[in-house]
Short mmCIF file of C-alpha atoms in Angstrom, two decimals:
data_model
loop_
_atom_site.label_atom_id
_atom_site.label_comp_id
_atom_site.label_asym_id
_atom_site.label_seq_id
_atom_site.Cartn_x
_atom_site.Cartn_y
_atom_site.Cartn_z
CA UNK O 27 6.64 -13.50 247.15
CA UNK O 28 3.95 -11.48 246.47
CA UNK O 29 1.13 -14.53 247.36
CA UNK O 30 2.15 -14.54 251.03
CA UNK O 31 -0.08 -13.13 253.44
CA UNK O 32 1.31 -9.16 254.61
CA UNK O 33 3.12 -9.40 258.24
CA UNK O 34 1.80 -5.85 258.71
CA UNK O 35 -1.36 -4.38 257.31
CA UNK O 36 -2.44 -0.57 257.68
CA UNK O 37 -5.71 0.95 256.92
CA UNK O 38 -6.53 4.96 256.78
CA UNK O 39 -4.61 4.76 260.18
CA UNK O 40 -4.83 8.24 262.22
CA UNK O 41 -3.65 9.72 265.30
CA UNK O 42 -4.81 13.33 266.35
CA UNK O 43 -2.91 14.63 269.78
CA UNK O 44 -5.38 17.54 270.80
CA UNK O 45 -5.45 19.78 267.40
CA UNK O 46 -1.81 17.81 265.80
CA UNK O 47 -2.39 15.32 263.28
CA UNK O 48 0.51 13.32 263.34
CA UNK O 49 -0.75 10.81 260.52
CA UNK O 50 -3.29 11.32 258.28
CA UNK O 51 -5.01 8.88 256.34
CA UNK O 52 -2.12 6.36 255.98
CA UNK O 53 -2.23 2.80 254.40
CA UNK O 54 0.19 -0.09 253.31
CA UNK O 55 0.93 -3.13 253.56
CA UNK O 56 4.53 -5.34 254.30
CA UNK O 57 5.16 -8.01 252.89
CA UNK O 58 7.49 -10.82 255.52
CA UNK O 59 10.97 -10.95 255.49
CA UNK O 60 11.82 -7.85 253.87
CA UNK O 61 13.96 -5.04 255.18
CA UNK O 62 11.93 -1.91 255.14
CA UNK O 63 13.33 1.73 255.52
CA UNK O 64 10.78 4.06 257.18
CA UNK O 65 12.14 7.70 256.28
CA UNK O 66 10.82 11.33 256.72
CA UNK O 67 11.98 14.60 258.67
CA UNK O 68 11.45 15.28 262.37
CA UNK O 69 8.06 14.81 263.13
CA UNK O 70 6.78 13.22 259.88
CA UNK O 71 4.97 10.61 262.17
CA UNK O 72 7.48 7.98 262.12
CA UNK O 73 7.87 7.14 265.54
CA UNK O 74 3.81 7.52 266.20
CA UNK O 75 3.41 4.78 263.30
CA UNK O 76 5.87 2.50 264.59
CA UNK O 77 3.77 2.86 268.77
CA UNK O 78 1.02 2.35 267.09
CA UNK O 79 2.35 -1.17 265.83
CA UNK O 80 3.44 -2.10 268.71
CA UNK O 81 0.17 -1.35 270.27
CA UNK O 82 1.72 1.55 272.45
CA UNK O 83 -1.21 3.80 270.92
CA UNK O 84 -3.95 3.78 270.05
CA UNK O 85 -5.40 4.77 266.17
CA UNK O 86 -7.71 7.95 266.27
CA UNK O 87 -8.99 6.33 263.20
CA UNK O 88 -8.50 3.30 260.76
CA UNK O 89 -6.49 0.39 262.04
CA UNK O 90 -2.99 -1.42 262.17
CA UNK O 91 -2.29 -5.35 262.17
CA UNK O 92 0.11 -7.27 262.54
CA UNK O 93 -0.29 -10.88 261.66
CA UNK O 94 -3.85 -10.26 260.78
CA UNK O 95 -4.46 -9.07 264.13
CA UNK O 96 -4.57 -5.95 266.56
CA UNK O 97 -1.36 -5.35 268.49
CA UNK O 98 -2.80 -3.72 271.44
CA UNK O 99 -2.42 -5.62 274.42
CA UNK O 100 -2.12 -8.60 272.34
CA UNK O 101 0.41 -11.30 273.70
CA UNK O 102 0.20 -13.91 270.94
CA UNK O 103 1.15 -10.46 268.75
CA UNK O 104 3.82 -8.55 270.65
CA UNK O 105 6.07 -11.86 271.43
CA UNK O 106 6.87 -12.35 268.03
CA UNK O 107 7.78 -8.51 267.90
CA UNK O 108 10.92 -6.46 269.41
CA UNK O 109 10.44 -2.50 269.34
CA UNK O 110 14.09 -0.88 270.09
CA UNK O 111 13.53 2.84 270.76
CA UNK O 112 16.15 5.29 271.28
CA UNK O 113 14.03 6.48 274.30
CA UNK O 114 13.95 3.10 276.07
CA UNK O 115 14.50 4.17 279.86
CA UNK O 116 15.74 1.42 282.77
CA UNK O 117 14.76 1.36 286.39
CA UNK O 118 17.50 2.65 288.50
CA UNK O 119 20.42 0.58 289.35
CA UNK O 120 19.57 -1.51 286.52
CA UNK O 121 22.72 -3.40 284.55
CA UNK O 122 23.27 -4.04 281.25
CA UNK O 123 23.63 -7.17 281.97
CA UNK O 124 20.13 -7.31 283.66
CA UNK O 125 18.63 -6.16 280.55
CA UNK O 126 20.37 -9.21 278.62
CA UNK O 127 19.74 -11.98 281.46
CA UNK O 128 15.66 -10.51 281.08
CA UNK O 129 15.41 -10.93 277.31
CA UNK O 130 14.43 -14.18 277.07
CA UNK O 131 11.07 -13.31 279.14
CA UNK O 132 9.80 -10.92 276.24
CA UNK O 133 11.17 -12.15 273.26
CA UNK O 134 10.81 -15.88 272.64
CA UNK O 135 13.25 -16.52 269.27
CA UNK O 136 16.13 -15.08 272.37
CA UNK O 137 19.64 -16.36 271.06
CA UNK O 138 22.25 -15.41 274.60
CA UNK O 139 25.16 -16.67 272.82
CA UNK O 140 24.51 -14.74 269.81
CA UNK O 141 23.87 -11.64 272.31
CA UNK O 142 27.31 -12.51 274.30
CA UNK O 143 29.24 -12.50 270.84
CA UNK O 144 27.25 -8.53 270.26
CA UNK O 145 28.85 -7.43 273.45
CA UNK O 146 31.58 -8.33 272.55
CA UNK O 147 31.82 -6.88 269.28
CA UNK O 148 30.16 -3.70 270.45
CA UNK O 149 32.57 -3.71 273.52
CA UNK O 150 29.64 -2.94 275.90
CA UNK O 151 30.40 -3.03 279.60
CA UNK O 152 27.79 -5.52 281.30
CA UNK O 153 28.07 -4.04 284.80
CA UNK O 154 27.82 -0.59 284.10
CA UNK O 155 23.99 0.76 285.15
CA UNK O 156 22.61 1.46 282.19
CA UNK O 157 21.69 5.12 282.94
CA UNK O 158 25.28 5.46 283.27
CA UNK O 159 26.59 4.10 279.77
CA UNK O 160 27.70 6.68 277.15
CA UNK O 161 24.56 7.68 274.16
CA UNK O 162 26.76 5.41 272.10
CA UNK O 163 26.48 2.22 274.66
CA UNK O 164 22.88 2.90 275.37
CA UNK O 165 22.28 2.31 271.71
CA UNK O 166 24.03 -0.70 271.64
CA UNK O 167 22.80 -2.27 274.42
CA UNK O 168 19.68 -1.77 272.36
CA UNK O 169 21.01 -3.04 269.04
CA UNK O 170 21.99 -6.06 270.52
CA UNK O 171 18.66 -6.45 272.49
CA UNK O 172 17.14 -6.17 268.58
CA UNK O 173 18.96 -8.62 267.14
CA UNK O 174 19.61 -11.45 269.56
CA UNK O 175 15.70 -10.88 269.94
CA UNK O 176 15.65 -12.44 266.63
CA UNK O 177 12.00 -11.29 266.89
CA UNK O 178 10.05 -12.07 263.31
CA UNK O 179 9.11 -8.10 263.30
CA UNK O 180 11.89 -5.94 264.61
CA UNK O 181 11.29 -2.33 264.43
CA UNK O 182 14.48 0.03 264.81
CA UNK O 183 14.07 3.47 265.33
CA UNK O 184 16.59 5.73 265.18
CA UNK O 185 18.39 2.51 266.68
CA UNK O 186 22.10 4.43 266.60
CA UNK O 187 22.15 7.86 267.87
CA UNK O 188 25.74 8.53 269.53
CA UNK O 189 27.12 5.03 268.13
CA UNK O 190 30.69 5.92 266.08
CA UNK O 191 30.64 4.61 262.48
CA UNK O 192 32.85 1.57 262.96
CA UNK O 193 29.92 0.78 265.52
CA UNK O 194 27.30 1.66 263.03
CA UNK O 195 29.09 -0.39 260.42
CA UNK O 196 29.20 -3.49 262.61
CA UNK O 197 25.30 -3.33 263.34
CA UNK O 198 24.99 -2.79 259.44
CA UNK O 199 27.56 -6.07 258.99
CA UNK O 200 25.77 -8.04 261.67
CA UNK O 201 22.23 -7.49 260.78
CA UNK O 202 22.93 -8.37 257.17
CA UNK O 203 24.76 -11.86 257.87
CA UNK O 204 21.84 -12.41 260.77
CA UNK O 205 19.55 -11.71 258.31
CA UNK O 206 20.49 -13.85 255.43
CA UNK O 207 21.06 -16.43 257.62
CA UNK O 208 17.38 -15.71 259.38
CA UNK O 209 15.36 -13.52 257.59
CA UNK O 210 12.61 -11.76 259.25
CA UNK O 211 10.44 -8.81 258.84
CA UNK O 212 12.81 -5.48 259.85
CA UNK O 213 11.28 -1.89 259.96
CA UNK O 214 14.16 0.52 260.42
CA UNK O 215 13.21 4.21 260.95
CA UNK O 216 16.64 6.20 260.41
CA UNK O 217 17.83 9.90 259.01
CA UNK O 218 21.15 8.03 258.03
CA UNK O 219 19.82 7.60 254.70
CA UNK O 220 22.54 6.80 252.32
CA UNK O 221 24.43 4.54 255.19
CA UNK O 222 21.61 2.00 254.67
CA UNK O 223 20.48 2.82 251.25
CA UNK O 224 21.88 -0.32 250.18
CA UNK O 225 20.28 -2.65 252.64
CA UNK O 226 16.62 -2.10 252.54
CA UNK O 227 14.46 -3.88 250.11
CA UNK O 228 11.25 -1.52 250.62
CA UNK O 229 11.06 1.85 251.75
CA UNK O 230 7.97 4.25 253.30
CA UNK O 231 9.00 7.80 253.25
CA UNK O 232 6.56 9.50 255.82
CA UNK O 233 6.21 13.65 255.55
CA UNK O 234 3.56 15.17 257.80
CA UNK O 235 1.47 12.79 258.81
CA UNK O 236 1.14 11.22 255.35
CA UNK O 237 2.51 8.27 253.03
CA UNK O 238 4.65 9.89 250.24
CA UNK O 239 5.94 6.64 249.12
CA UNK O 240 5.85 3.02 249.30
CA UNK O 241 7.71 1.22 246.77
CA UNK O 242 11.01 -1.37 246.63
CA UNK O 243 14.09 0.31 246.91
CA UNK O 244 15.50 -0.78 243.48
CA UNK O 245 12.17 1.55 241.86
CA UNK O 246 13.32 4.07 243.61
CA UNK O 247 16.77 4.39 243.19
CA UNK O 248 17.34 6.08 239.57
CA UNK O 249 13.74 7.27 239.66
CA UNK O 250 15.16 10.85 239.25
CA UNK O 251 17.93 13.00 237.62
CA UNK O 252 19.87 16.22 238.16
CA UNK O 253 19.55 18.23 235.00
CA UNK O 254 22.18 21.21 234.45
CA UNK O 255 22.53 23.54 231.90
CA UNK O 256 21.76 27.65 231.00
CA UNK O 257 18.63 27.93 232.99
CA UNK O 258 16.63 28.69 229.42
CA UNK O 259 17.49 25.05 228.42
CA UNK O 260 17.00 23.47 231.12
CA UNK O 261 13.58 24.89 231.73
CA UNK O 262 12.16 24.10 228.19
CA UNK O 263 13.91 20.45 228.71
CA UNK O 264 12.02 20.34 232.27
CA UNK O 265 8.29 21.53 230.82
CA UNK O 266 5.55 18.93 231.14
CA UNK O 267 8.37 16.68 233.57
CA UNK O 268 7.74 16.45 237.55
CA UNK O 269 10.12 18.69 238.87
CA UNK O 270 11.04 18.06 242.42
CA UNK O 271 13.86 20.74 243.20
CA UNK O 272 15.13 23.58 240.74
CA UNK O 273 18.87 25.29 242.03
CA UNK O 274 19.80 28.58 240.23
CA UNK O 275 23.23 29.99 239.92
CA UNK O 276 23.81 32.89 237.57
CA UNK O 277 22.27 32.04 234.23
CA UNK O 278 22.62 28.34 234.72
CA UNK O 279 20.18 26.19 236.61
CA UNK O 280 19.93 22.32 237.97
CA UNK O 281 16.55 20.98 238.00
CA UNK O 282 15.84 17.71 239.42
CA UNK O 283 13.55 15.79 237.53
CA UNK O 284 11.04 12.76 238.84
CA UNK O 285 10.74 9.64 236.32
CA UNK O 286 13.60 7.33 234.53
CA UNK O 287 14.69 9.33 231.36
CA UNK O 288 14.43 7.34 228.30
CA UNK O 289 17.32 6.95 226.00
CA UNK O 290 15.61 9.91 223.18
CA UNK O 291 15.75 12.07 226.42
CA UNK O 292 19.61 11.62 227.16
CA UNK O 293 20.22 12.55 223.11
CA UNK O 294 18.21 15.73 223.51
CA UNK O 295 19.40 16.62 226.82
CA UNK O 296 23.23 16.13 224.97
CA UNK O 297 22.17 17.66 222.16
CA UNK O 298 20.82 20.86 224.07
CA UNK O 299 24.61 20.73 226.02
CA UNK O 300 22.72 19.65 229.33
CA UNK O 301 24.75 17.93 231.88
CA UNK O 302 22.74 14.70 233.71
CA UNK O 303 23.79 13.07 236.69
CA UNK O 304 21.89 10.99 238.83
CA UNK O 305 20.35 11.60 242.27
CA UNK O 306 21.27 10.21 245.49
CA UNK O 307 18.56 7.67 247.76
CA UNK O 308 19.35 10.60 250.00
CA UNK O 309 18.99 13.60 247.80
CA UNK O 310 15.64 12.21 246.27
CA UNK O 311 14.02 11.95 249.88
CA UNK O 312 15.39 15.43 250.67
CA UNK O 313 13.84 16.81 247.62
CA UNK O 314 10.75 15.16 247.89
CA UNK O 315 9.84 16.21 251.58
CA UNK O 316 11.57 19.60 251.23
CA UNK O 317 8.22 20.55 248.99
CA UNK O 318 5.88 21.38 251.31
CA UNK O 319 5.81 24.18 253.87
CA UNK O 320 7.23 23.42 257.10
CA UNK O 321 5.55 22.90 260.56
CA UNK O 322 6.63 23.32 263.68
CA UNK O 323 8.49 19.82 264.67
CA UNK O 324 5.39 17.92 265.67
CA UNK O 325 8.01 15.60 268.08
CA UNK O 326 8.72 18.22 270.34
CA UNK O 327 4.94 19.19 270.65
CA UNK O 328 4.23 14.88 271.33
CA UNK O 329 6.62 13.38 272.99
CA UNK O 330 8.87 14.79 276.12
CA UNK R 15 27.74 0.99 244.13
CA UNK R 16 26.87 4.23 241.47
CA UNK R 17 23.34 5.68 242.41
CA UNK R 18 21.79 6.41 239.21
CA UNK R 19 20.76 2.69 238.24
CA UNK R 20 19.36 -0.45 240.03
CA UNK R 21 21.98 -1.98 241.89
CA UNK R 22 20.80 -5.90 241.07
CA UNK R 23 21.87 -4.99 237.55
CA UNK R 24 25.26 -3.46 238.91
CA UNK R 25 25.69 -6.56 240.86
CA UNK R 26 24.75 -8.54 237.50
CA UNK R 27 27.80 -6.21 235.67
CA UNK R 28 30.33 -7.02 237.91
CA UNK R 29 29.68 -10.62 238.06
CA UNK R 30 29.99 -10.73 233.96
CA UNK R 31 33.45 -8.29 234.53
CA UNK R 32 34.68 -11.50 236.98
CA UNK R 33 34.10 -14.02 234.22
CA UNK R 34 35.40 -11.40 231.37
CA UNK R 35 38.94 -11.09 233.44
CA UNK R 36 38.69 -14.71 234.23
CA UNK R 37 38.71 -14.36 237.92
CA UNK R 38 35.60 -16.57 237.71
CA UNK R 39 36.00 -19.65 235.18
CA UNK R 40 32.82 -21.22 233.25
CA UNK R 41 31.69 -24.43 235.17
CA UNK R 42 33.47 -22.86 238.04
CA UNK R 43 31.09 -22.16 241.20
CA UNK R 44 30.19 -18.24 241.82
CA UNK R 45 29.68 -16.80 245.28
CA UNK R 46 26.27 -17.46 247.42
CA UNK R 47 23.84 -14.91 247.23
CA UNK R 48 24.40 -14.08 250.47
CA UNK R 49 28.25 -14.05 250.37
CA UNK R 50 27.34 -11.33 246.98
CA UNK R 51 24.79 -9.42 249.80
CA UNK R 52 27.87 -9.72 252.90
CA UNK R 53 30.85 -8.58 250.15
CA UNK R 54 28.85 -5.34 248.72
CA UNK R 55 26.86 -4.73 251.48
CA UNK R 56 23.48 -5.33 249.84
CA UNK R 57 20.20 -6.89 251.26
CA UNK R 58 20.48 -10.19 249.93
CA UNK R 59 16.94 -9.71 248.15
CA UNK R 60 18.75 -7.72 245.84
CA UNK R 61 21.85 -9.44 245.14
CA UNK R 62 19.46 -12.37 244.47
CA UNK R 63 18.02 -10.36 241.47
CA UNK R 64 21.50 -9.98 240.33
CA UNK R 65 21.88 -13.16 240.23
CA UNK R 66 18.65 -14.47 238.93
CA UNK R 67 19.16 -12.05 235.59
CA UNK R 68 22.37 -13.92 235.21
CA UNK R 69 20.72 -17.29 235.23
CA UNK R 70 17.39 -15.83 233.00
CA UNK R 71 20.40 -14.93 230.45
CA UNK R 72 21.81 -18.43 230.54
CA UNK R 73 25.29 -16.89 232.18
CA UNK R 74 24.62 -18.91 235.03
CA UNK R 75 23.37 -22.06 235.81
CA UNK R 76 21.68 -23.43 239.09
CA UNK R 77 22.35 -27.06 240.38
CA UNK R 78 20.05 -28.00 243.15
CA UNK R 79 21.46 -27.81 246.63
CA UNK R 80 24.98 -26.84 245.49
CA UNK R 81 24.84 -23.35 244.09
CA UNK R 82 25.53 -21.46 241.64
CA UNK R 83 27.98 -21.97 238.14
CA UNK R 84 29.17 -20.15 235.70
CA UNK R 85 27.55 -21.42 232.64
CA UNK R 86 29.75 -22.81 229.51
CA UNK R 87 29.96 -20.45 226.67
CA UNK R 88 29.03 -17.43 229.03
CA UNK R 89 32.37 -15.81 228.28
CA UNK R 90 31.16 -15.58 224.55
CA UNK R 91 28.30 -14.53 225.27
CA UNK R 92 28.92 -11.50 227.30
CA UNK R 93 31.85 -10.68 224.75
CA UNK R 94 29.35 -10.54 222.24
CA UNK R 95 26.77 -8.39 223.75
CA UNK R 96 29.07 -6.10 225.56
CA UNK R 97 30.37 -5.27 221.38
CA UNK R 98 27.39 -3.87 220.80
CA UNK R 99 26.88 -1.86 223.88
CA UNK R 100 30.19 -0.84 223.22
CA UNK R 101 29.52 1.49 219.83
CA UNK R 102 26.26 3.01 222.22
CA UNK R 103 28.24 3.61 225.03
CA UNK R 104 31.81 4.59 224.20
CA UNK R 105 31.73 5.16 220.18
CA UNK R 106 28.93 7.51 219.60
CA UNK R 107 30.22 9.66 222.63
CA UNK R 108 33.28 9.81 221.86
CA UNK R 109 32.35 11.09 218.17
CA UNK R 110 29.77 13.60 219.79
CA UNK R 111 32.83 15.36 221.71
CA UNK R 112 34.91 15.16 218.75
CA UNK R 113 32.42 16.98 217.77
CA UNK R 114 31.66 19.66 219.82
CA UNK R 115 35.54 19.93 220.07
CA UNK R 116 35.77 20.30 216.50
CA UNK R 117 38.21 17.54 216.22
CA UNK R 118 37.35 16.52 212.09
CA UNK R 119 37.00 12.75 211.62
CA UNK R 120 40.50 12.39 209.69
CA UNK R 121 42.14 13.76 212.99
CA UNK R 122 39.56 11.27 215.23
CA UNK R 123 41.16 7.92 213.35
CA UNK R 124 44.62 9.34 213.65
CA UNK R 125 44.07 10.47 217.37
CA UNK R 126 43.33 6.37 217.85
CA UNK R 127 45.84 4.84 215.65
CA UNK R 128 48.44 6.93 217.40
CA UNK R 129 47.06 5.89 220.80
CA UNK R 130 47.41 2.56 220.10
CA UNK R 131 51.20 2.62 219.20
CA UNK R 132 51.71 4.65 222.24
CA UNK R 133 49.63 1.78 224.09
CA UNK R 134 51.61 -0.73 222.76
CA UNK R 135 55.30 0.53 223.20
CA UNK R 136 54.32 1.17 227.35
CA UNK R 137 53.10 -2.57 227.18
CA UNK R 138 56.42 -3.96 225.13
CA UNK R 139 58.82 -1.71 227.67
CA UNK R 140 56.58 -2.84 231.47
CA UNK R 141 57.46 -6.48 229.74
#
């Protein structure tokens, strides 16, 4: 897999707004057909990365391509990709059903009878104006748009806010079957974190403005452990470790350490009566981008 | 799915646990990859690395546009690894919380041996 040419490429890509940075520096490249998580806090830069793929912005420095080539006002490009934003707004008096019967104009891979069976399965009402459907129905009138798209880059972000779980759980069912059965190139941006834990392949975990990680979920997950115990031993097990988080309660403390512990590590940990227990997907990506100091939310500053 | 470790080698584990309690038979044919990613909810990348360890460890076999089998002899074979995983994982806890419990080695045996009656008589009486 690792021979094929990336789908998306990113090079020292920046955006300033006025005196913000909103990414700094930031670089990576996907590989196609892989499921890709793009995590971080409010205003980490997510949704600025993800315009700036679609070539709804424009880099203050560096570049980002997708097929080997610049997005921005790029046909060929933006054809083969679907961008589902939870901010998507419709012209007034505009159906559901308009948006569904006007797919097949921007996204060329449209499937209508795979998008008929989504509204059904979502339960979304066709002749409602759009304005006027629930948070919930908004977002799955743009869940379906992303996956009857069937567009070989699909970029999600934040594609469920206001959908119910059994909703949530039937775009997690759907995209996976859709996927196997199709596989394309999916970006997801989400704060649901341990919902789709499971399903991505890759993840890029975004905190102010920069790339914290890149790397396959699998080298992730188990890449750090809770370590409990009276805070004395726990701090002379923890010395020359990374430690991402440290809890204190009393005398006792939990430390959460970065790196796989080896097998000589567990012993000593047991032998110094140290509890270990792993750390959630979720946990690790709160601990890691709880380090730094916060910033005002750079989203309300950018957008609305 | 347990967070702590990879989950293509949990998918791997409970694939072996199938053949162990026999719900899947050697030369018998094992799910798709993508009915393994649909069942646990996995991207299918990943349940593919489940099953590719399998097939690296000669558990199961691949026949060309049919899928995937459960290789003969794999029953053995997992038997006889998961033994020696066994003393690592269960028996050298076990005797570490004796330990710290201060249950003496002479009690430990005993502790089993009386287990195992016990074991046995709820097994003889649910017959």
């Amino acid at each position: 897999m690792n021979t094929q040419t990336p789908v998306i490429q990113v090079d020292g890509l920046s955006r300033t707004y006025r005196d913000v940075a909103a990414l700094k520096d930031v670089s990576f490249t996907l590989e196609p057909n892989i499921i890709c998580g793009l995590l971080g806090r409010n205003g980490a830069g997510k949704t600025t990365l993800m315009r700036m793929l679609t070539g709804q912005d424009f880099p203050s420095a560096g570049s980002a391509r997708v097929f080997g080539q610049d997005p921005v006002e790029n046909s060929a490009v933006l054809q083969q990709m679907c961008f589902i934003s939870e901010s998507t707004r419709y012209p007034e008096g505009f159906q559901a059903r308009h948006v569904l019967t006007g797919a097949p104009w921007f996204y060329a891979n449209w499937d209508a009878a795979f998008a008929d069976e989504l509204v059904g399965k979502f339960r979304l009402p066709l002749k409602r104006e759009v304005r006027k459907l629930s948070r919930g129905q908004q977002s799955a009138l743009g869940v379906i748009v992303g996956l009857a798209g069937r567009a070989p880059v699909t970029i999600f972000d934040e594609p469920y806010l206001g959908l119910d779980a059994v909703a949530r759980h039937t775009f997690y069912d759907t995209l996976l079957a859709d996927y196997a059965e199709q596989p394309r190139t999916i970006l997801l941006s989400t704060h649901l974190i341990d919902e789709v834990s499971n399903l991505l392949e890759h993840v890029l975990v975004l905190d102010e403005g920069r790339l914290l990680l890149d790397q396959s979920a699998d080298s992730l997950r188990g890449s750090a452990s809770a370590v409990a115990g009276r805070a004395g031993d726990v701090d002379s097990f923890a010395e020359g470790r990374q430690v991402l988080h440290r809890d204190t309660l009393g005398g006792l403390a939990t430390v959460t350490i970065s790196g796989r512990l080896t097998s000589a590590d567990r012993v000593a940990a047991a032998a110094a009566n140290l509890e270990i227990a792993p750390v959630s997907f979720q946990q690790l990506i709160v601990d890691l981008t709880t380090q730094s100091t916060p910033q005002p939310s750079l989203a309300s500053v950018v957008y609305e | 799915m347990d967070e702590g470790r990879p989950i293509f080698q949990q998918i791997a584990e409970r694939v072996e646990n199938d053949i162990l309690s026999g719900a899947l038979v050697e030369e018998g044919q094992v799910p798709s990859t993508n009915e393994f990613a649909m069942f646990y909810r996995i991207n299918p990348a990943t349940a593919g690395k489940g099953v590719n360890l399998l097939v690296e460890q000669g558990i199961l076999y691949k026949r060309r546009g049919i899928g995937m089998f459960v290789a003969a002899g794999a029953r053995e074979r997992i038997t006889a690894r998961r033994r020696e995983q066994f003393v690592l994982e269960y028996v050298a806890p076990m005797l570490a919380e004796a330990a710290s419990l201060g249950i003496a080695p002479g009690q430990l045996t005993q502790l089993i041996d009386t287990q195992l009656i016990e074991s046995q008589l709820t097994e003889k009486e649910t017959r």
